[in-house]
Amino acid sequence: MIANDPQRAIRDATVAAEPRLIAMRRDIHSVPELAFQETRTAGIVAAELARLGIPHRTGIGRTGVVGEIKGGRPGPTLAIRADMDALPIHEETGIAFASTVDGQMHACGHDIHTTTLLGVAAVLKDLAPQIAGTVRLVFQPAEEVLEGAAAMIADGAAEGVDIAIGFHNHPDMPVGTFGYVRGPCLAASDRFDLIVRGKSGHAAHPDDAVDPIVAAAHFVAQAQTVVSREIKPLHPAVVTVGMFQGGTTYNIIPERVHLKGTVRTLHADARDTAEAALRRLAEGLQQMMRVTCDMTYVRKVPPLVNDDRVLDPVIAAVARQMGVAVEEGEPSMGSEDFAEFAALAPSFQLRIGSGAPGRADRLHNAFYQPDEKTIGLGVQALSRAALDILS
């Protein structure tokens, strides 16, 4: 039946596994763990892989887990990645299995992702004789701080990987729908700290001081021209100053101001242009405003670029399994460190609708409640994609 009717085999196996997956998701949801602290979650993953008889390694990238399903015939290695970490958000949903950890919550659906990949593991374990190659199951920590993928790669998680698939739930898409973006899908994420130092003095006598607040404010205003005047209009980019900290009271000009900001770009040339321009603005501020500036600029992750060689077969497989069209969407200026895997092998990130009927949820929100049907639907879609690619 598997060879002749993969759609039914995958559907039936998913339906059988779904109650256990939902129970595990609620367990993980109730005890969320932040980046590189996912020891309990990793333990649940490892125990489930052991129960399924899937060889696995723990402690990859500190708290990550990697399992492997060997197919019945030789072939390429396909990695499927799920992230496991929660966010420092206090949950306000009031659901029965809400977070029991004060100030921590699965507000991005990584509990959904973790259990979805465990479901894929259960389905593909039984389909292994039909597979030509290897499925590597990558359970990644610390996506929210954009460091877990690099840590896992440093520990060998991407070695020998020929193809990679990522996925993310999307509450802006109704449950039961799937989506994709061709080419650049998510933005590079870079960040900067700027310390502007002046000369402290009385507010009534600004001529005896050097005001770092005025200088820093000038930098904030000029930084907005980087996007509007230096980057190609057809290359999306965002420069946002998220922290402006300086001063103590009404009538004192402070000694220093500290700015923190983020830069998001979809193209390599825009990324280079933005960094060079912000550094130049900081240097020019010193001459113009008599301050000194110290900038620390850190490139976190590159843009996530979907490769048509993976995208096309995946969306075709999803359509075959689910009987629905996979809709093309728009890129986002959000970032995702699955981009680190995509920089090493042809990759694609699938969008899976998780919006519950009658709700208008958003990620990173204290009231976020994805539809749990997302788990089983994601299991079916990803299992069929793996089976068809490795056939």
mmCIF file of C-alpha atoms in Angstrom:
data_model
loop_
_atom_site.group_PDB
_atom_site.id
_atom_site.type_symbol
_atom_site.label_atom_id
_atom_site.label_comp_id
_atom_site.label_asym_id
_atom_site.label_seq_id
_atom_site.Cartn_x
_atom_site.Cartn_y
_atom_site.Cartn_z
ATOM 1 C CA MET A 1 0.000 0.000 0.000
ATOM 2 C CA ILE A 2 2.878 2.378 0.754
ATOM 3 C CA ALA A 3 4.352 2.125 -2.721
ATOM 4 C CA ASN A 4 0.999 2.430 -4.495
ATOM 5 C CA ASP A 5 -0.742 4.978 -2.282
ATOM 6 C CA PRO A 6 1.735 7.161 -0.373
ATOM 7 C CA GLN A 7 -0.917 9.795 0.270
ATOM 8 C CA ARG A 8 -3.081 7.373 2.223
ATOM 9 C CA ALA A 9 -0.138 5.758 4.020
ATOM 10 C CA ILE A 10 1.159 9.128 5.222
ATOM 11 C CA ARG A 11 -2.303 10.360 6.176
ATOM 12 C CA ASP A 12 -3.158 7.230 8.157
ATOM 13 C CA ALA A 13 0.184 7.195 9.965
ATOM 14 C CA THR A 14 -0.210 10.862 10.852
ATOM 15 C CA VAL A 15 -3.734 10.396 12.180
ATOM 16 C CA ALA A 16 -2.510 7.546 14.368
ATOM 17 C CA ALA A 17 0.344 9.655 15.762
ATOM 18 C CA GLU A 18 -1.580 12.894 16.209
ATOM 19 C CA PRO A 19 -2.960 12.426 19.749
ATOM 20 C CA ARG A 20 0.512 11.664 21.083
ATOM 21 C CA LEU A 21 1.987 14.638 19.207
ATOM 22 C CA ILE A 22 -0.607 17.022 20.618
ATOM 23 C CA ALA A 23 0.026 15.737 24.142
ATOM 24 C CA MET A 24 3.765 16.273 23.704
ATOM 25 C CA ARG A 25 3.191 19.742 22.282
ATOM 26 C CA ARG A 26 1.117 20.736 25.318
ATOM 27 C CA ASP A 27 3.748 19.333 27.662
ATOM 28 C CA ILE A 28 6.506 21.312 25.913
ATOM 29 C CA HIS A 29 4.312 24.411 25.812
ATOM 30 C CA SER A 30 3.707 24.291 29.558
ATOM 31 C CA VAL A 31 7.451 24.321 30.341
ATOM 32 C CA PRO A 32 9.046 26.667 27.774
ATOM 33 C CA GLU A 33 12.812 27.021 27.720
ATOM 34 C CA LEU A 34 14.871 29.916 26.384
ATOM 35 C CA ALA A 35 17.820 29.804 23.996
ATOM 36 C CA PHE A 36 20.473 27.203 24.892
ATOM 37 C CA GLN A 37 18.413 26.198 27.955
ATOM 38 C CA GLU A 38 16.253 23.625 26.135
ATOM 39 C CA THR A 39 17.448 20.649 28.172
ATOM 40 C CA ARG A 40 14.001 19.356 29.105
ATOM 41 C CA THR A 41 12.675 19.834 25.575
ATOM 42 C CA ALA A 42 15.729 18.094 24.124
ATOM 43 C CA GLY A 43 15.161 15.264 26.578
ATOM 44 C CA ILE A 44 11.589 14.816 25.340
ATOM 45 C CA VAL A 45 12.847 14.765 21.751
ATOM 46 C CA ALA A 46 15.592 12.248 22.498
ATOM 47 C CA ALA A 47 13.209 9.990 24.409
ATOM 48 C CA GLU A 48 10.725 9.985 21.542
ATOM 49 C CA LEU A 49 13.406 9.235 18.955
ATOM 50 C CA ALA A 50 14.611 6.382 21.167
ATOM 51 C CA ARG A 51 11.054 5.061 21.448
ATOM 52 C CA LEU A 52 10.814 5.104 17.652
ATOM 53 C CA GLY A 53 14.139 3.298 17.339
ATOM 54 C CA ILE A 54 15.791 6.202 15.511
ATOM 55 C CA PRO A 55 19.531 6.648 16.138
ATOM 56 C CA HIS A 56 20.275 10.104 17.466
ATOM 57 C CA ARG A 57 22.871 12.320 19.114
ATOM 58 C CA THR A 58 22.305 14.893 21.830
ATOM 59 C CA GLY A 59 24.281 17.941 22.900
ATOM 60 C CA ILE A 60 24.761 19.119 19.312
ATOM 61 C CA GLY A 61 25.137 22.897 19.382
ATOM 62 C CA ARG A 62 24.929 22.669 23.193
ATOM 63 C CA THR A 63 21.282 21.594 23.508
ATOM 64 C CA GLY A 64 20.362 20.382 20.013
ATOM 65 C CA VAL A 65 19.411 16.868 18.932
ATOM 66 C CA VAL A 66 20.113 15.176 15.595
ATOM 67 C CA GLY A 67 18.459 11.943 14.484
ATOM 68 C CA GLU A 68 18.892 9.981 11.254
ATOM 69 C CA ILE A 69 16.624 7.686 9.300
ATOM 70 C CA LYS A 70 18.501 5.563 6.778
ATOM 71 C CA GLY A 71 16.560 4.678 3.667
ATOM 72 C CA GLY A 72 16.364 1.291 2.011
ATOM 73 C CA ARG A 73 18.553 2.455 -0.863
ATOM 74 C CA PRO A 74 21.543 4.804 -1.157
ATOM 75 C CA GLY A 75 20.932 8.432 -2.043
ATOM 76 C CA PRO A 76 21.381 12.018 -0.859
ATOM 77 C CA THR A 77 21.021 13.301 2.683
ATOM 78 C CA LEU A 78 18.009 15.517 3.301
ATOM 79 C CA ALA A 79 17.970 17.585 6.503
ATOM 80 C CA ILE A 80 14.667 18.747 7.985
ATOM 81 C CA ARG A 81 15.072 21.320 10.721
ATOM 82 C CA ALA A 82 12.796 22.398 13.578
ATOM 83 C CA ASP A 83 13.589 24.970 16.268
ATOM 84 C CA MET A 84 12.834 24.360 19.962
ATOM 85 C CA ASP A 85 13.344 27.555 21.989
ATOM 86 C CA ALA A 86 10.789 29.849 23.593
ATOM 87 C CA LEU A 87 10.677 33.609 24.144
ATOM 88 C CA PRO A 88 10.990 35.856 27.225
ATOM 89 C CA ILE A 89 7.282 36.772 27.116
ATOM 90 C CA HIS A 90 4.772 36.284 29.924
ATOM 91 C CA GLU A 91 1.895 34.169 28.625
ATOM 92 C CA GLU A 92 -1.609 35.665 28.802
ATOM 93 C CA THR A 93 -3.641 33.030 26.920
ATOM 94 C CA GLY A 94 -5.337 31.430 29.915
ATOM 95 C CA ILE A 95 -5.321 28.021 28.219
ATOM 96 C CA ALA A 96 -5.205 24.870 30.351
ATOM 97 C CA PHE A 97 -1.632 24.056 29.336
ATOM 98 C CA ALA A 98 -0.291 27.617 29.529
ATOM 99 C CA SER A 99 3.301 28.256 30.522
ATOM 100 C CA THR A 100 4.140 27.434 34.121
ATOM 101 C CA VAL A 101 7.369 29.440 33.880
ATOM 102 C CA ASP A 102 6.954 33.096 34.726
ATOM 103 C CA GLY A 103 8.065 35.379 31.908
ATOM 104 C CA GLN A 104 8.652 32.613 29.360
ATOM 105 C CA MET A 105 6.339 31.426 26.575
ATOM 106 C CA HIS A 106 6.223 29.564 23.298
ATOM 107 C CA ALA A 107 4.947 32.645 21.499
ATOM 108 C CA CYS A 108 6.467 31.725 18.128
ATOM 109 C CA GLY A 109 5.154 28.172 17.853
ATOM 110 C CA HIS A 110 8.448 26.342 18.240
ATOM 111 C CA ASP A 111 6.569 23.794 20.357
ATOM 112 C CA ILE A 112 4.461 23.176 17.233
ATOM 113 C CA HIS A 113 7.624 22.844 15.134
ATOM 114 C CA THR A 114 9.302 20.394 17.510
ATOM 115 C CA THR A 115 6.330 18.050 17.664
ATOM 116 C CA THR A 116 5.729 18.345 13.927
ATOM 117 C CA LEU A 117 9.232 17.062 13.245
ATOM 118 C CA LEU A 118 8.733 14.276 15.772
ATOM 119 C CA GLY A 119 5.636 13.311 13.790
ATOM 120 C CA VAL A 120 7.667 13.338 10.582
ATOM 121 C CA ALA A 121 10.158 11.047 12.310
ATOM 122 C CA ALA A 122 7.395 8.592 13.212
ATOM 123 C CA VAL A 123 5.957 8.541 9.695
ATOM 124 C CA LEU A 124 9.261 8.314 7.829
ATOM 125 C CA LYS A 125 10.590 5.619 10.133
ATOM 126 C CA ASP A 126 7.917 3.283 8.754
ATOM 127 C CA LEU A 127 8.487 4.496 5.189
ATOM 128 C CA ALA A 128 12.270 4.047 5.354
ATOM 129 C CA PRO A 129 12.347 1.057 2.944
ATOM 130 C CA GLN A 130 10.844 3.339 0.279
ATOM 131 C CA ILE A 131 13.491 6.044 0.758
ATOM 132 C CA ALA A 132 16.637 6.393 -1.349
ATOM 133 C CA GLY A 133 18.986 8.258 0.952
ATOM 134 C CA THR A 134 18.984 9.568 4.503
ATOM 135 C CA VAL A 135 16.664 11.902 6.386
ATOM 136 C CA ARG A 136 18.480 13.924 9.029
ATOM 137 C CA LEU A 137 16.193 15.278 11.734
ATOM 138 C CA VAL A 138 17.638 18.493 13.157
ATOM 139 C CA PHE A 139 16.094 19.776 16.407
ATOM 140 C CA GLN A 140 17.749 23.152 16.889
ATOM 141 C CA PRO A 141 18.121 25.376 19.949
ATOM 142 C CA ALA A 142 18.404 29.152 20.137
ATOM 143 C CA GLU A 143 16.740 30.307 16.927
ATOM 144 C CA GLU A 144 15.298 33.354 18.658
ATOM 145 C CA VAL A 145 18.788 34.712 19.316
ATOM 146 C CA LEU A 146 19.972 33.633 15.852
ATOM 147 C CA GLU A 147 22.797 31.520 17.241
ATOM 148 C CA GLY A 148 21.573 27.924 17.401
ATOM 149 C CA ALA A 149 22.036 27.003 13.749
ATOM 150 C CA ALA A 150 25.662 28.149 13.724
ATOM 151 C CA ALA A 151 26.300 26.236 16.948
ATOM 152 C CA MET A 152 24.844 23.029 15.501
ATOM 153 C CA ILE A 153 26.750 23.460 12.243
ATOM 154 C CA ALA A 154 29.962 23.911 14.224
ATOM 155 C CA ASP A 155 29.213 20.537 15.829
ATOM 156 C CA GLY A 156 28.738 18.854 12.442
ATOM 157 C CA ALA A 157 24.955 18.959 12.001
ATOM 158 C CA ALA A 158 25.271 20.022 8.348
ATOM 159 C CA GLU A 159 28.093 17.691 7.345
ATOM 160 C CA GLY A 160 27.127 15.621 4.331
ATOM 161 C CA VAL A 161 23.787 17.395 3.890
ATOM 162 C CA ASP A 162 22.807 17.675 0.218
ATOM 163 C CA ILE A 163 19.382 19.310 0.641
ATOM 164 C CA ALA A 164 17.677 21.075 3.559
ATOM 165 C CA ILE A 165 14.056 21.877 4.350
ATOM 166 C CA GLY A 166 12.881 24.263 7.042
ATOM 167 C CA PHE A 167 9.354 25.225 7.982
ATOM 168 C CA HIS A 168 7.523 27.776 10.086
ATOM 169 C CA ASN A 169 3.942 28.177 11.229
ATOM 170 C CA HIS A 170 2.167 31.307 9.978
ATOM 171 C CA PRO A 171 -0.836 32.609 11.947
ATOM 172 C CA ASP A 172 -1.475 35.113 9.160
ATOM 173 C CA MET A 173 -2.395 32.114 6.972
ATOM 174 C CA PRO A 174 -5.459 29.968 7.780
ATOM 175 C CA VAL A 175 -4.778 26.483 9.082
ATOM 176 C CA GLY A 176 -4.798 24.041 6.168
ATOM 177 C CA THR A 177 -2.967 26.391 3.803
ATOM 178 C CA PHE A 178 0.681 26.350 2.720
ATOM 179 C CA GLY A 179 2.908 28.985 1.181
ATOM 180 C CA TYR A 180 6.268 29.735 -0.380
ATOM 181 C CA VAL A 181 8.481 32.592 -1.557
ATOM 182 C CA ARG A 182 10.936 32.343 -4.419
ATOM 183 C CA GLY A 183 14.450 33.636 -3.896
ATOM 184 C CA PRO A 184 15.179 35.819 -0.855
ATOM 185 C CA CYS A 185 12.530 34.921 1.699
ATOM 186 C CA LEU A 186 13.729 36.371 4.999
ATOM 187 C CA ALA A 187 16.189 39.153 5.693
ATOM 188 C CA ALA A 188 19.743 39.228 6.899
ATOM 189 C CA SER A 189 19.821 40.389 10.501
ATOM 190 C CA ASP A 190 22.647 42.652 11.613
ATOM 191 C CA ARG A 191 22.912 44.838 14.697
ATOM 192 C CA PHE A 192 24.904 47.770 15.934
ATOM 193 C CA ASP A 193 25.759 49.515 19.189
ATOM 194 C CA LEU A 194 26.796 53.141 19.033
ATOM 195 C CA ILE A 195 28.298 54.929 22.023
ATOM 196 C CA VAL A 196 28.264 58.699 21.546
ATOM 197 C CA ARG A 197 30.485 60.524 24.066
ATOM 198 C CA GLY A 198 30.325 64.238 24.692
ATOM 199 C CA LYS A 199 31.140 66.490 27.641
ATOM 200 C CA SER A 200 28.771 66.695 30.575
ATOM 201 C CA GLY A 201 27.563 70.059 31.781
ATOM 202 C CA HIS A 202 24.692 72.182 33.084
ATOM 203 C CA ALA A 203 21.692 72.388 30.757
ATOM 204 C CA ALA A 204 21.643 76.149 31.234
ATOM 205 C CA HIS A 205 25.136 76.456 29.820
ATOM 206 C CA PRO A 206 25.299 74.217 26.738
ATOM 207 C CA ASP A 207 28.224 76.193 25.386
ATOM 208 C CA ASP A 208 30.381 74.750 28.155
ATOM 209 C CA ALA A 209 29.387 71.168 27.263
ATOM 210 C CA VAL A 210 29.287 68.886 24.241
ATOM 211 C CA ASP A 211 25.794 67.420 24.002
ATOM 212 C CA PRO A 212 25.757 63.714 23.007
ATOM 213 C CA ILE A 213 21.940 63.624 22.989
ATOM 214 C CA VAL A 214 21.700 66.139 20.153
ATOM 215 C CA ALA A 215 24.444 64.303 18.280
ATOM 216 C CA ALA A 216 22.802 60.917 18.783
ATOM 217 C CA ALA A 217 19.431 62.306 17.698
ATOM 218 C CA HIS A 218 21.075 63.592 14.530
ATOM 219 C CA PHE A 219 22.457 60.111 13.876
ATOM 220 C CA VAL A 220 18.983 58.557 14.301
ATOM 221 C CA ALA A 221 17.484 60.985 11.806
ATOM 222 C CA GLN A 222 20.276 60.569 9.271
ATOM 223 C CA ALA A 223 20.219 56.772 9.576
ATOM 224 C CA GLN A 224 16.800 56.773 7.930
ATOM 225 C CA THR A 225 18.337 58.221 4.762
ATOM 226 C CA VAL A 226 20.448 55.080 4.341
ATOM 227 C CA VAL A 227 17.386 53.222 3.052
ATOM 228 C CA SER A 228 15.801 56.123 1.187
ATOM 229 C CA ARG A 229 18.921 57.500 -0.490
ATOM 230 C CA GLU A 230 21.694 54.896 -0.603
ATOM 231 C CA ILE A 231 20.082 51.504 -1.227
ATOM 232 C CA LYS A 232 18.442 50.544 -4.518
ATOM 233 C CA PRO A 233 14.684 51.186 -4.274
ATOM 234 C CA LEU A 234 13.959 47.644 -5.486
ATOM 235 C CA HIS A 235 16.112 46.122 -2.719
ATOM 236 C CA PRO A 236 14.113 46.176 0.536
ATOM 237 C CA ALA A 237 15.963 47.265 3.674
ATOM 238 C CA VAL A 238 15.153 48.406 7.194
ATOM 239 C CA VAL A 239 17.267 50.421 9.631
ATOM 240 C CA THR A 240 15.695 50.685 13.076
ATOM 241 C CA VAL A 241 17.114 52.209 16.248
ATOM 242 C CA GLY A 242 15.469 50.247 19.038
ATOM 243 C CA MET A 243 17.180 51.795 22.074
ATOM 244 C CA PHE A 244 18.201 55.376 22.851
ATOM 245 C CA GLN A 245 19.602 55.610 26.351
ATOM 246 C CA GLY A 246 21.227 58.632 27.934
ATOM 247 C CA GLY A 247 20.880 61.234 30.628
ATOM 248 C CA THR A 248 19.575 61.176 34.186
ATOM 249 C CA THR A 249 17.459 64.281 34.798
ATOM 250 C CA TYR A 250 16.058 67.541 33.401
ATOM 251 C CA ASN A 251 18.971 69.912 33.685
ATOM 252 C CA ILE A 252 22.140 67.934 33.088
ATOM 253 C CA ILE A 253 23.747 67.342 29.722
ATOM 254 C CA PRO A 254 25.041 63.774 30.014
ATOM 255 C CA GLU A 255 28.468 62.431 29.233
ATOM 256 C CA ARG A 256 27.292 59.712 26.860
ATOM 257 C CA VAL A 257 24.408 58.166 24.942
ATOM 258 C CA HIS A 258 24.027 54.523 23.946
ATOM 259 C CA LEU A 259 22.089 53.505 20.843
ATOM 260 C CA LYS A 260 21.157 49.975 19.778
ATOM 261 C CA GLY A 261 19.816 49.224 16.312
ATOM 262 C CA THR A 262 19.065 46.535 13.784
ATOM 263 C CA VAL A 263 19.573 46.400 10.029
ATOM 264 C CA ARG A 264 17.545 44.049 7.821
ATOM 265 C CA THR A 265 18.318 43.441 4.139
ATOM 266 C CA LEU A 266 17.390 40.876 1.505
ATOM 267 C CA HIS A 267 20.368 41.396 -0.817
ATOM 268 C CA ALA A 268 24.131 41.223 -0.265
ATOM 269 C CA ASP A 269 24.868 44.599 -1.856
ATOM 270 C CA ALA A 270 22.249 46.324 0.299
ATOM 271 C CA ARG A 271 23.769 44.699 3.368
ATOM 272 C CA ASP A 272 27.220 46.046 2.502
ATOM 273 C CA THR A 273 25.876 49.487 1.654
ATOM 274 C CA ALA A 274 23.961 49.817 4.914
ATOM 275 C CA GLU A 275 26.931 48.896 7.091
ATOM 276 C CA ALA A 276 29.307 51.226 5.258
ATOM 277 C CA ALA A 277 26.814 54.111 5.408
ATOM 278 C CA LEU A 278 26.113 53.785 9.139
ATOM 279 C CA ARG A 279 29.812 53.615 9.920
ATOM 280 C CA ARG A 280 30.390 56.716 7.782
ATOM 281 C CA LEU A 281 27.583 58.610 9.547
ATOM 282 C CA ALA A 282 29.097 57.799 12.937
ATOM 283 C CA GLU A 283 32.531 58.969 11.790
ATOM 284 C CA GLY A 284 31.105 62.176 10.326
ATOM 285 C CA LEU A 285 29.235 62.918 13.533
ATOM 286 C CA GLN A 286 32.540 63.308 15.344
ATOM 287 C CA GLN A 287 33.690 66.128 13.086
ATOM 288 C CA MET A 288 30.321 67.827 12.844
ATOM 289 C CA MET A 289 29.138 67.604 16.483
ATOM 290 C CA ARG A 290 32.467 67.455 18.393
ATOM 291 C CA VAL A 291 31.613 64.086 19.955
ATOM 292 C CA THR A 292 33.463 60.807 19.840
ATOM 293 C CA CYS A 293 31.710 57.727 18.494
ATOM 294 C CA ASP A 294 32.419 54.060 19.071
ATOM 295 C CA MET A 295 30.405 51.726 16.847
ATOM 296 C CA THR A 296 30.225 47.956 17.183
ATOM 297 C CA TYR A 297 28.575 46.387 14.126
ATOM 298 C CA VAL A 298 27.790 42.660 14.155
ATOM 299 C CA ARG A 299 26.527 40.620 11.213
ATOM 300 C CA LYS A 300 24.264 37.922 12.638
ATOM 301 C CA VAL A 301 22.712 35.797 9.874
ATOM 302 C CA PRO A 302 22.558 36.137 6.077
ATOM 303 C CA PRO A 303 19.309 36.380 4.094
ATOM 304 C CA LEU A 304 17.384 33.142 3.781
ATOM 305 C CA VAL A 305 17.300 32.391 0.069
ATOM 306 C CA ASN A 306 14.988 29.658 -1.175
ATOM 307 C CA ASP A 307 16.457 27.501 -3.934
ATOM 308 C CA ASP A 308 14.074 26.549 -6.754
ATOM 309 C CA ARG A 309 15.744 23.131 -6.963
ATOM 310 C CA VAL A 310 14.249 22.351 -3.556
ATOM 311 C CA LEU A 311 11.239 24.656 -3.605
ATOM 312 C CA ASP A 312 9.636 23.230 -6.736
ATOM 313 C CA PRO A 313 9.676 19.541 -5.729
ATOM 314 C CA VAL A 314 8.550 20.360 -2.182
ATOM 315 C CA ILE A 315 5.530 22.418 -3.171
ATOM 316 C CA ALA A 316 4.598 19.804 -5.789
ATOM 317 C CA ALA A 317 4.754 17.093 -3.123
ATOM 318 C CA VAL A 318 2.705 19.156 -0.671
ATOM 319 C CA ALA A 319 0.054 19.760 -3.312
ATOM 320 C CA ARG A 320 -0.111 16.037 -4.091
ATOM 321 C CA GLN A 321 -0.430 15.062 -0.452
ATOM 322 C CA MET A 322 -2.776 17.783 0.766
ATOM 323 C CA GLY A 323 -4.837 18.372 -2.368
ATOM 324 C CA VAL A 324 -4.455 22.138 -2.070
ATOM 325 C CA ALA A 325 -2.565 24.744 -4.040
ATOM 326 C CA VAL A 326 0.547 26.104 -2.347
ATOM 327 C CA GLU A 327 0.249 29.874 -2.569
ATOM 328 C CA GLU A 328 3.107 32.221 -3.389
ATOM 329 C CA GLY A 329 3.675 34.892 -0.755
ATOM 330 C CA GLU A 330 5.860 37.918 -0.167
ATOM 331 C CA PRO A 331 9.273 38.078 1.510
ATOM 332 C CA SER A 332 9.477 39.221 5.111
ATOM 333 C CA MET A 333 12.053 41.475 6.747
ATOM 334 C CA GLY A 334 12.065 39.151 9.717
ATOM 335 C CA SER A 335 15.084 36.892 10.094
ATOM 336 C CA GLU A 336 15.638 33.188 10.681
ATOM 337 C CA ASP A 337 18.886 31.332 11.274
ATOM 338 C CA PHE A 338 17.850 28.426 9.073
ATOM 339 C CA ALA A 339 19.645 30.745 6.634
ATOM 340 C CA GLU A 340 22.904 29.306 8.006
ATOM 341 C CA PHE A 341 21.931 25.859 6.694
ATOM 342 C CA ALA A 342 20.691 27.387 3.433
ATOM 343 C CA ALA A 343 24.102 28.977 2.908
ATOM 344 C CA LEU A 344 25.659 25.495 2.851
ATOM 345 C CA ALA A 345 23.188 23.437 0.785
ATOM 346 C CA PRO A 346 20.195 24.036 -1.534
ATOM 347 C CA SER A 347 17.304 24.762 0.829
ATOM 348 C CA PHE A 348 13.695 25.834 1.109
ATOM 349 C CA GLN A 349 11.526 26.996 4.010
ATOM 350 C CA LEU A 350 7.853 26.002 3.802
ATOM 351 C CA ARG A 351 5.179 28.236 5.290
ATOM 352 C CA ILE A 352 2.447 26.325 7.124
ATOM 353 C CA GLY A 353 -0.792 28.107 7.975
ATOM 354 C CA SER A 354 -1.607 28.057 11.692
ATOM 355 C CA GLY A 355 -4.311 30.696 11.989
ATOM 356 C CA ALA A 356 -7.254 29.366 14.000
ATOM 357 C CA PRO A 357 -10.776 30.173 12.750
ATOM 358 C CA GLY A 358 -12.108 33.391 14.231
ATOM 359 C CA ARG A 359 -8.732 34.536 15.530
ATOM 360 C CA ALA A 360 -6.187 37.051 14.254
ATOM 361 C CA ASP A 361 -3.049 35.953 16.069
ATOM 362 C CA ARG A 362 0.476 37.191 15.507
ATOM 363 C CA LEU A 363 3.832 35.681 16.417
ATOM 364 C CA HIS A 364 5.756 36.953 19.460
ATOM 365 C CA ASN A 365 2.509 37.864 21.204
ATOM 366 C CA ALA A 366 1.490 37.005 24.772
ATOM 367 C CA PHE A 367 -1.930 35.825 23.556
ATOM 368 C CA TYR A 368 -0.695 33.673 20.653
ATOM 369 C CA GLN A 369 -2.685 30.467 20.112
ATOM 370 C CA PRO A 370 -1.864 28.544 16.906
ATOM 371 C CA ASP A 371 -4.338 25.944 15.720
ATOM 372 C CA GLU A 372 -3.069 22.509 16.787
ATOM 373 C CA LYS A 373 -4.270 21.011 13.502
ATOM 374 C CA THR A 374 -1.099 22.614 12.141
ATOM 375 C CA ILE A 375 0.916 19.741 13.608
ATOM 376 C CA GLY A 376 -0.727 16.907 11.682
ATOM 377 C CA LEU A 377 -0.967 18.925 8.495
ATOM 378 C CA GLY A 378 2.705 19.818 8.717
ATOM 379 C CA VAL A 379 3.626 16.190 9.358
ATOM 380 C CA GLN A 380 1.819 15.096 6.210
ATOM 381 C CA ALA A 381 3.282 17.844 4.032
ATOM 382 C CA LEU A 382 6.878 17.394 5.168
ATOM 383 C CA SER A 383 6.730 13.597 5.130
ATOM 384 C CA ARG A 384 5.466 13.573 1.556
ATOM 385 C CA ALA A 385 8.107 16.105 0.524
ATOM 386 C CA ALA A 386 10.859 13.917 1.973
ATOM 387 C CA LEU A 387 9.434 10.739 0.435
ATOM 388 C CA ASP A 388 9.068 12.271 -3.034
ATOM 389 C CA ILE A 389 12.482 13.952 -3.033
ATOM 390 C CA LEU A 390 14.209 10.774 -1.846
ATOM 391 C CA SER A 391 12.430 8.359 -4.162
#
